[in-house]
Amino acid sequence: MRVRAYRFRAYSSKTTARVLKTQLEAACKLYNTLLHAEQEEYEENKHTMNKTELRQLALDLRKQNPEFQVLHSQVTQQVADRFYQARERFLDGLANKPKKKKPYKFLSLVYPQSGWRLSNTRDAGQGKNKKKRRARLYLSKIGFFTLVVHRVFPESQVSQVCVKLNPSGRIHVIFLVEEAESQEHSSGEGEPKNAVGVDLGITRLATLSDGRYLENPKPLERSLERIRMLQRTLSRKKFLSNNWLKTKTKLAKEHEHLKDFRRDLFFKLGALLAQEYDLLVLEDLGVRNLVQKGENKKRRRLRLHDSSFSELRAVLEWEFRKRGKLVLPVPSYNTSSECFLCGGINQSLTLEDRVFHCPYCGFSLDRDLNASLVFLKRSGWVPPFWCACG
Ligand SMILES: [Zn+2]
């Protein structure tokens, strides 16, 4: 079984949105209370509470405290589960010790089994948007939401519903569906026939070893510029003042817009590549990040781009794996300064050089294209003929 998430935009009345906000605050407080109780219990009796005990404690707290009674009982238990999982991750050495959560970071509630009802699914799109449907979701104790169902999902197999309030005020509802894994690996029979190397970059989003490339689109650049501008504006406002809060919301909206735009772009690129190629060769990012750890001012400005690389990678991998195709990470050491033709290293290549010149064999090629070809070579694939002669 594999869990898949379906995320839809949700709309609600102002009252419902306010109720959701109050509940998030209550859930956050409950989480922190559990954390505190757990610490006390351990200090006094050297006893770590298990999942059932934590759940029971959460329910007891709800019984005693009218503030927590706004929460659905399932949601209450899920808050306990969330704390339990955080603590387990800490005990397994995978994460830091669970800390007190801040209300502005506690943004989602989960209904594990019941307490929600989907109804009145109907077609709403016209023409190009014909697939678009609307549905009404009722979350017990919160209220009604209208969902824009832009893709088909198996309603009957939903195992969990999560409602998320984004910092910008937008609401998303995420359905977790358990699906059998057998539908996969249908198209990927036999050996891969053609491979593509992809170099991800800042000036150019992606360069393919077949010579095509994808520039950073204009709307993306503009969005980045707006974010920088809003960040400057925010720093001039008085902390937590009304104007500060307003700018903060604007900034959150712009960040979300950027995130959505990128995701959409990444998925389109992924689908395109996975249709044409059987094998995707990428550089191993972990190593590269280590190399780039030394931060200077310019780097820091580029961090906005940096965080998206790992997402692009994840999306590309997902699109390939979904079709039963392969993704191969190769070591990224020296990729941009290595000559694709003879393997010589051009030590004098700087970040500003857009064209790669080989001092040993005289080969020259666009810098990123050379890098993507080096990836292919490292993966053991013979690159296409045309570049070997040009
Ligand atoms: Zn060379």
Tab-separated table of C-alpha atoms and ligand atoms in Angstrom:
chain	number	residue	atom	x	y	z
A	1	MET	CA	0.000	0.000	0.000
A	2	ARG	CA	1.130	3.486	-0.742
A	3	VAL	CA	-0.267	6.716	0.576
A	4	ARG	CA	-1.094	9.454	-1.854
A	5	ALA	CA	-2.167	12.988	-1.040
A	6	TYR	CA	-4.773	14.951	-2.954
A	7	ARG	CA	-4.695	18.657	-2.177
A	8	PHE	CA	-7.560	20.975	-3.020
A	9	ARG	CA	-8.146	24.654	-2.507
A	10	ALA	CA	-10.980	25.308	-0.064
A	11	TYR	CA	-13.195	28.309	0.510
A	12	SER	CA	-15.190	29.099	3.593
A	13	SER	CA	-17.242	31.862	5.135
A	14	LYS	CA	-15.457	34.362	7.351
A	15	THR	CA	-17.091	32.810	10.418
A	16	THR	CA	-15.863	29.326	9.564
A	17	ALA	CA	-12.366	30.656	8.925
A	18	ARG	CA	-12.423	32.294	12.334
A	19	VAL	CA	-13.597	29.057	13.974
A	20	LEU	CA	-10.754	27.216	12.262
A	21	LYS	CA	-8.282	29.751	13.578
A	22	THR	CA	-9.572	29.431	17.148
A	23	GLN	CA	-9.328	25.661	16.917
A	24	LEU	CA	-5.775	25.811	15.647
A	25	GLU	CA	-4.880	27.947	18.628
A	26	ALA	CA	-6.578	25.464	20.978
A	27	ALA	CA	-4.828	22.525	19.331
A	28	CYS	CA	-1.501	24.289	19.670
A	29	LYS	CA	-2.132	24.925	23.334
A	30	LEU	CA	-3.111	21.291	23.820
A	31	TYR	CA	0.102	20.171	22.153
A	32	ASN	CA	2.161	22.343	24.462
A	33	THR	CA	0.221	21.136	27.498
A	34	LEU	CA	0.924	17.526	26.527
A	35	LEU	CA	4.593	18.348	26.095
A	36	HIS	CA	4.687	19.900	29.541
A	37	ALA	CA	2.794	17.015	31.183
A	38	GLU	CA	5.092	14.496	29.568
A	39	GLN	CA	8.168	16.284	30.879
A	40	GLU	CA	6.762	16.416	34.404
A	41	GLU	CA	5.769	12.780	34.317
A	42	TYR	CA	9.264	11.825	33.269
A	43	GLU	CA	10.978	13.970	35.906
A	44	GLU	CA	8.772	12.662	38.699
A	45	ASN	CA	8.289	9.001	37.825
A	46	LYS	CA	10.908	8.348	35.124
A	47	HIS	CA	8.073	7.097	32.956
A	48	THR	CA	7.587	7.768	29.249
A	49	MET	CA	3.963	7.719	28.231
A	50	ASN	CA	3.014	5.496	25.325
A	51	LYS	CA	0.633	6.368	22.498
A	52	THR	CA	-2.517	5.196	24.274
A	53	GLU	CA	-1.644	7.019	27.482
A	54	LEU	CA	-0.976	10.226	25.589
A	55	ARG	CA	-4.285	9.917	23.744
A	56	GLN	CA	-6.126	9.317	26.999
A	57	LEU	CA	-4.382	12.278	28.604
A	58	ALA	CA	-5.432	14.484	25.693
A	59	LEU	CA	-9.056	13.339	26.057
A	60	ASP	CA	-8.969	13.930	29.822
A	61	LEU	CA	-7.582	17.410	29.320
A	62	ARG	CA	-10.392	18.057	26.879
A	63	LYS	CA	-12.963	16.907	29.410
A	64	GLN	CA	-11.612	19.223	32.101
A	65	ASN	CA	-10.865	22.268	30.018
A	66	PRO	CA	-13.683	24.052	28.150
A	67	GLU	CA	-11.088	25.665	25.911
A	68	PHE	CA	-10.202	22.306	24.372
A	69	GLN	CA	-13.829	21.253	24.007
A	70	VAL	CA	-14.071	23.184	20.737
A	71	LEU	CA	-11.975	20.416	19.178
A	72	HIS	CA	-13.441	17.240	17.753
A	73	SER	CA	-12.468	14.189	19.824
A	74	GLN	CA	-10.630	12.592	16.892
A	75	VAL	CA	-8.690	15.782	16.288
A	76	THR	CA	-7.790	15.859	19.985
A	77	GLN	CA	-6.351	12.367	19.778
A	78	GLN	CA	-4.500	13.214	16.608
A	79	VAL	CA	-2.747	16.110	18.389
A	80	ALA	CA	-1.538	13.526	20.922
A	81	ASP	CA	-0.380	11.304	18.038
A	82	ARG	CA	1.488	14.209	16.532
A	83	PHE	CA	3.359	14.792	19.760
A	84	TYR	CA	3.989	11.066	20.122
A	85	GLN	CA	5.477	10.867	16.621
A	86	ALA	CA	7.675	13.915	17.217
A	87	ARG	CA	8.986	12.350	20.407
A	88	GLU	CA	9.596	8.991	18.717
A	89	ARG	CA	11.590	10.695	15.993
A	90	PHE	CA	13.646	12.364	18.721
A	91	LEU	CA	14.189	9.065	20.565
A	92	ASP	CA	15.256	7.413	17.302
A	93	GLY	CA	17.807	10.157	16.831
A	94	LEU	CA	16.126	11.481	13.696
A	95	ALA	CA	15.028	14.879	14.985
A	96	ASN	CA	15.570	17.427	17.703
A	97	LYS	CA	13.703	17.266	20.963
A	98	PRO	CA	10.052	18.354	20.547
A	99	LYS	CA	9.730	21.983	21.486
A	100	LYS	CA	6.836	24.186	22.456
A	101	LYS	CA	4.963	25.044	19.262
A	102	LYS	CA	4.248	28.624	18.380
A	103	PRO	CA	0.631	29.386	17.428
A	104	TYR	CA	1.530	30.948	14.079
A	105	LYS	CA	3.330	27.748	13.105
A	106	PHE	CA	0.585	25.352	14.123
A	107	LEU	CA	-1.432	25.427	10.936
A	108	SER	CA	-3.234	22.163	10.388
A	109	LEU	CA	-5.819	19.874	11.935
A	110	VAL	CA	-6.255	16.230	11.023
A	111	TYR	CA	-9.442	14.146	11.061
A	112	PRO	CA	-8.150	10.561	11.101
A	113	GLN	CA	-11.305	8.526	10.485
A	114	SER	CA	-14.564	10.245	11.043
A	115	GLY	CA	-15.873	13.706	11.721
A	116	TRP	CA	-15.991	14.737	8.096
A	117	ARG	CA	-18.468	14.373	5.256
A	118	LEU	CA	-18.138	15.076	1.570
A	119	SER	CA	-21.302	15.927	-0.282
A	120	ASN	CA	-22.841	17.675	-3.232
A	121	THR	CA	-20.059	16.974	-5.703
A	122	ARG	CA	-20.978	18.733	-8.906
A	123	ASP	CA	-19.493	19.900	-12.189
A	124	ALA	CA	-18.515	23.527	-12.181
A	125	GLY	CA	-16.083	24.044	-15.031
A	126	GLN	CA	-16.845	25.130	-18.541
A	127	GLY	CA	-14.912	24.673	-21.759
A	128	LYS	CA	-11.266	24.127	-21.006
A	129	ASN	CA	-11.945	23.642	-17.295
A	130	LYS	CA	-14.532	20.964	-17.881
A	131	LYS	CA	-12.868	18.594	-15.431
A	132	LYS	CA	-13.192	21.086	-12.606
A	133	ARG	CA	-15.735	20.120	-10.028
A	134	ARG	CA	-16.907	21.526	-6.781
A	135	ALA	CA	-17.733	19.670	-3.600
A	136	ARG	CA	-18.926	20.538	-0.161
A	137	LEU	CA	-16.943	19.333	2.810
A	138	TYR	CA	-18.324	19.322	6.309
A	139	LEU	CA	-15.827	19.134	9.144
A	140	SER	CA	-17.481	18.391	12.445
A	141	LYS	CA	-17.163	21.239	14.960
A	142	ILE	CA	-15.710	23.598	12.311
A	143	GLY	CA	-18.244	23.934	9.519
A	144	PHE	CA	-18.631	23.839	5.760
A	145	PHE	CA	-15.997	24.350	3.071
A	146	THR	CA	-16.381	24.538	-0.676
A	147	LEU	CA	-13.663	22.596	-2.434
A	148	VAL	CA	-12.427	23.053	-5.970
A	149	VAL	CA	-11.869	19.465	-7.046
A	150	HIS	CA	-9.512	19.896	-9.993
A	151	ARG	CA	-8.591	16.215	-10.294
A	152	VAL	CA	-10.360	12.928	-9.869
A	153	PHE	CA	-9.730	11.149	-6.596
A	154	PRO	CA	-11.078	7.949	-5.038
A	155	GLU	CA	-13.434	9.379	-2.432
A	156	SER	CA	-14.256	5.999	-0.965
A	157	GLN	CA	-10.634	5.192	-0.095
A	158	VAL	CA	-9.854	8.318	1.913
A	159	SER	CA	-8.126	7.447	5.174
A	160	GLN	CA	-7.453	10.924	6.542
A	161	VAL	CA	-8.544	14.490	6.000
A	162	CYS	CA	-6.272	17.383	6.843
A	163	VAL	CA	-7.290	21.029	6.805
A	164	LYS	CA	-4.529	23.586	6.522
A	165	LEU	CA	-4.664	27.320	7.021
A	166	ASN	CA	-1.820	28.955	5.151
A	167	PRO	CA	-0.117	32.076	6.511
A	168	SER	CA	-1.683	34.033	3.652
A	169	GLY	CA	-5.167	33.070	4.863
A	170	ARG	CA	-5.795	30.594	2.052
A	171	ILE	CA	-7.161	27.221	3.067
A	172	HIS	CA	-6.253	23.850	1.597
A	173	VAL	CA	-7.806	20.485	2.285
A	174	ILE	CA	-5.645	17.390	1.840
A	175	PHE	CA	-7.113	13.909	1.460
A	176	LEU	CA	-4.837	10.969	2.155
A	177	VAL	CA	-5.714	7.941	0.076
A	178	GLU	CA	-4.263	4.465	0.413
A	179	GLU	CA	-3.699	2.980	-2.997
A	180	ALA	CA	-2.462	-0.392	-4.087
A	181	GLU	CA	0.977	-0.190	-5.658
A	182	SER	CA	0.233	-2.616	-8.447
A	183	GLN	CA	-0.774	0.045	-11.001
A	184	GLU	CA	2.853	1.087	-11.232
A	185	HIS	CA	5.680	-0.187	-13.397
A	186	SER	CA	3.443	-0.732	-16.388
A	187	SER	CA	5.408	1.128	-19.043
A	188	GLY	CA	8.938	0.499	-17.815
A	189	GLU	CA	9.573	-2.983	-19.124
A	190	GLY	CA	12.994	-3.954	-20.317
A	191	GLU	CA	16.181	-1.948	-20.485
A	192	PRO	CA	16.032	1.843	-20.730
A	193	LYS	CA	16.576	2.958	-24.315
A	194	ASN	CA	17.427	6.626	-24.032
A	195	ALA	CA	18.813	8.741	-21.251
A	196	VAL	CA	18.907	12.448	-20.493
A	197	GLY	CA	21.272	14.364	-18.227
A	198	VAL	CA	19.867	17.455	-16.554
A	199	ASP	CA	21.868	20.267	-15.018
A	200	LEU	CA	19.920	22.483	-12.639
A	201	GLY	CA	21.079	26.040	-12.336
A	202	ILE	CA	20.256	29.502	-11.155
A	203	THR	CA	20.524	31.523	-14.350
A	204	ARG	CA	19.020	28.701	-16.360
A	205	LEU	CA	16.590	26.501	-14.509
A	206	ALA	CA	17.431	23.322	-16.381
A	207	THR	CA	19.802	22.387	-19.195
A	208	LEU	CA	19.211	19.075	-20.947
A	209	SER	CA	21.976	17.005	-22.490
A	210	ASP	CA	20.085	17.045	-25.800
A	211	GLY	CA	20.814	20.757	-26.100
A	212	ARG	CA	17.453	22.127	-24.982
A	213	TYR	CA	17.154	24.339	-21.952
A	214	LEU	CA	14.567	26.025	-19.779
A	215	GLU	CA	15.152	29.602	-18.684
A	216	ASN	CA	13.754	30.908	-15.446
A	217	PRO	CA	10.374	32.199	-16.638
A	218	LYS	CA	9.623	35.914	-16.421
A	219	PRO	CA	6.723	35.595	-13.943
A	220	LEU	CA	9.054	33.701	-11.626
A	221	GLU	CA	11.679	36.442	-11.816
A	222	ARG	CA	9.058	39.099	-11.168
A	223	SER	CA	7.730	37.159	-8.212
A	224	LEU	CA	11.215	36.892	-6.734
A	225	GLU	CA	11.701	40.619	-7.194
A	226	ARG	CA	8.399	41.341	-5.418
A	227	ILE	CA	9.423	39.110	-2.517
A	228	ARG	CA	12.700	40.978	-2.100
A	229	MET	CA	10.834	44.273	-2.182
A	230	LEU	CA	8.267	43.150	0.403
A	231	GLN	CA	11.013	41.854	2.649
A	232	ARG	CA	12.637	45.279	2.583
A	233	THR	CA	9.290	46.953	3.329
A	234	LEU	CA	8.625	44.576	6.201
A	235	SER	CA	11.954	45.309	7.833
A	236	ARG	CA	11.038	48.988	7.978
A	237	LYS	CA	7.704	48.403	9.740
A	238	LYS	CA	7.310	48.330	13.497
A	239	PHE	CA	7.391	44.718	14.642
A	240	LEU	CA	3.879	43.296	15.199
A	241	SER	CA	2.185	46.594	14.312
A	242	ASN	CA	-0.879	46.561	12.049
A	243	ASN	CA	1.148	47.566	9.029
A	244	TRP	CA	3.743	44.960	9.832
A	245	LEU	CA	1.050	42.264	9.942
A	246	LYS	CA	-0.445	43.477	6.675
A	247	THR	CA	2.903	43.339	4.922
A	248	LYS	CA	3.594	39.944	6.462
A	249	THR	CA	0.368	38.556	4.954
A	250	LYS	CA	1.230	40.074	1.579
A	251	LEU	CA	4.638	38.472	1.746
A	252	ALA	CA	3.129	35.101	2.645
A	253	LYS	CA	0.768	35.383	-0.336
A	254	GLU	CA	3.629	36.142	-2.691
A	255	HIS	CA	5.647	33.229	-1.329
A	256	GLU	CA	2.724	30.885	-1.882
A	257	HIS	CA	2.203	32.208	-5.383
A	258	LEU	CA	5.859	31.537	-6.146
A	259	LYS	CA	5.643	28.056	-4.682
A	260	ASP	CA	2.556	27.175	-6.721
A	261	PHE	CA	4.011	28.594	-9.919
A	262	ARG	CA	7.203	26.603	-9.436
A	263	ARG	CA	5.413	23.369	-8.629
A	264	ASP	CA	3.310	23.691	-11.738
A	265	LEU	CA	6.380	24.375	-13.868
A	266	PHE	CA	8.314	21.470	-12.336
A	267	PHE	CA	5.505	19.014	-12.928
A	268	LYS	CA	5.196	20.107	-16.556
A	269	LEU	CA	8.938	19.702	-17.091
A	270	GLY	CA	8.854	16.330	-15.332
A	271	ALA	CA	5.981	15.038	-17.434
A	272	LEU	CA	7.690	16.179	-20.636
A	273	LEU	CA	10.993	14.497	-19.782
A	274	ALA	CA	9.429	11.306	-18.504
A	275	GLN	CA	7.477	10.979	-21.751
A	276	GLU	CA	10.576	11.270	-23.915
A	277	TYR	CA	13.211	9.479	-21.863
A	278	ASP	CA	13.621	6.245	-19.922
A	279	LEU	CA	16.489	7.294	-17.686
A	280	LEU	CA	17.109	10.582	-15.911
A	281	VAL	CA	20.606	11.452	-14.715
A	282	LEU	CA	20.953	14.158	-12.080
A	283	GLU	CA	23.732	15.292	-9.824
A	284	ASP	CA	23.746	14.145	-6.229
A	285	LEU	CA	22.744	17.300	-4.443
A	286	GLY	CA	23.863	16.394	-0.956
A	287	VAL	CA	27.503	16.632	-1.922
A	288	ARG	CA	27.082	19.858	-3.823
A	289	ASN	CA	25.369	21.558	-0.903
A	290	LEU	CA	28.346	20.749	1.262
A	291	VAL	CA	30.701	22.262	-1.258
A	292	GLN	CA	28.640	25.449	-1.366
A	293	LYS	CA	28.285	25.793	2.390
A	294	GLY	CA	30.602	28.802	2.551
A	295	GLU	CA	28.084	31.598	2.183
A	296	ASN	CA	28.769	35.029	0.878
A	297	LYS	CA	26.341	37.842	0.313
A	298	LYS	CA	25.536	36.840	-3.223
A	299	ARG	CA	24.882	33.258	-2.224
A	300	ARG	CA	22.487	34.292	0.462
A	301	ARG	CA	20.444	36.229	-2.061
A	302	LEU	CA	20.244	33.103	-4.157
A	303	ARG	CA	18.942	30.961	-1.349
A	304	LEU	CA	15.430	31.550	-2.630
A	305	HIS	CA	16.421	29.577	-5.705
A	306	ASP	CA	18.423	27.049	-3.753
A	307	SER	CA	15.512	25.679	-1.793
A	308	SER	CA	13.666	24.907	-4.992
A	309	PHE	CA	16.344	22.597	-6.393
A	310	SER	CA	15.510	19.797	-4.044
A	311	GLU	CA	11.829	20.201	-4.862
A	312	LEU	CA	12.484	20.107	-8.601
A	313	ARG	CA	14.526	16.979	-8.097
A	314	ALA	CA	11.797	15.354	-6.050
A	315	VAL	CA	9.167	16.173	-8.692
A	316	LEU	CA	11.325	14.890	-11.559
A	317	GLU	CA	12.054	11.676	-9.677
A	318	TRP	CA	8.388	11.254	-8.884
A	319	GLU	CA	7.334	11.696	-12.527
A	320	PHE	CA	9.879	9.101	-13.663
A	321	ARG	CA	9.188	6.569	-10.941
A	322	LYS	CA	5.451	6.918	-11.540
A	323	ARG	CA	5.994	5.657	-15.067
A	324	GLY	CA	8.270	2.887	-13.849
A	325	LYS	CA	11.372	4.636	-15.194
A	326	LEU	CA	14.753	5.195	-13.639
A	327	VAL	CA	16.452	8.106	-11.911
A	328	LEU	CA	20.196	7.932	-11.412
A	329	PRO	CA	22.042	10.384	-9.187
A	330	VAL	CA	25.724	10.795	-10.052
A	331	PRO	CA	28.476	12.351	-7.941
A	332	SER	CA	28.572	16.074	-8.598
A	333	TYR	CA	32.246	16.612	-7.856
A	334	ASN	CA	33.890	18.829	-10.501
A	335	THR	CA	31.023	18.415	-12.981
A	336	SER	CA	31.088	21.976	-14.212
A	337	SER	CA	34.854	22.144	-14.648
A	338	GLU	CA	35.348	18.748	-16.262
A	339	CYS	CA	35.669	18.464	-20.014
A	340	PHE	CA	33.005	16.169	-21.402
A	341	LEU	CA	35.182	15.143	-24.342
A	342	CYS	CA	38.560	14.315	-22.790
A	343	GLY	CA	37.852	14.404	-19.051
A	344	GLY	CA	40.415	17.150	-18.386
A	345	ILE	CA	39.732	19.622	-15.583
A	346	ASN	CA	39.624	23.343	-16.309
A	347	GLN	CA	40.793	24.776	-12.995
A	348	SER	CA	40.495	28.396	-14.064
A	349	LEU	CA	36.744	28.239	-14.786
A	350	THR	CA	34.881	30.793	-12.665
A	351	LEU	CA	31.180	31.112	-11.847
A	352	GLU	CA	30.875	33.960	-14.339
A	353	ASP	CA	32.118	31.969	-17.330
A	354	ARG	CA	29.117	30.924	-19.374
A	355	VAL	CA	31.153	28.967	-21.927
A	356	PHE	CA	33.436	26.083	-21.108
A	357	HIS	CA	36.841	25.946	-22.814
A	358	CYS	CA	39.018	22.896	-22.429
A	359	PRO	CA	42.736	23.790	-22.117
A	360	TYR	CA	43.721	20.215	-23.075
A	361	CYS	CA	41.779	19.332	-26.222
A	362	GLY	CA	40.446	22.729	-27.234
A	363	PHE	CA	36.801	21.661	-26.900
A	364	SER	CA	34.364	24.414	-26.071
A	365	LEU	CA	30.676	24.267	-25.277
A	366	ASP	CA	28.022	26.035	-23.266
A	367	ARG	CA	28.925	25.557	-19.613
A	368	ASP	CA	25.655	23.990	-18.420
A	369	LEU	CA	25.328	21.779	-21.485
A	370	ASN	CA	28.838	20.471	-20.865
A	371	ALA	CA	27.868	19.703	-17.257
A	372	SER	CA	24.736	17.809	-18.255
A	373	LEU	CA	26.785	15.755	-20.718
A	374	VAL	CA	29.314	14.982	-17.994
A	375	PHE	CA	26.430	13.606	-15.907
A	376	LEU	CA	25.448	11.282	-18.740
A	377	LYS	CA	29.030	10.131	-19.131
A	378	ARG	CA	29.352	9.435	-15.421
A	379	SER	CA	26.199	7.348	-15.459
A	380	GLY	CA	27.792	5.141	-18.108
A	381	TRP	CA	25.645	6.307	-20.988
A	382	VAL	CA	26.889	7.164	-24.453
A	383	PRO	CA	25.723	10.714	-25.142
A	384	PRO	CA	24.084	11.591	-28.463
A	385	PHE	CA	26.350	11.827	-31.469
A	386	TRP	CA	25.849	15.434	-32.534
A	387	CYS	CA	27.625	16.996	-29.567
A	388	ALA	CA	30.690	14.836	-29.988
A	389	CYS	CA	31.381	16.465	-33.336
A	390	GLY	CA	30.379	19.996	-32.449
B	1	ZN	ZN	38.953	18.325	-23.243
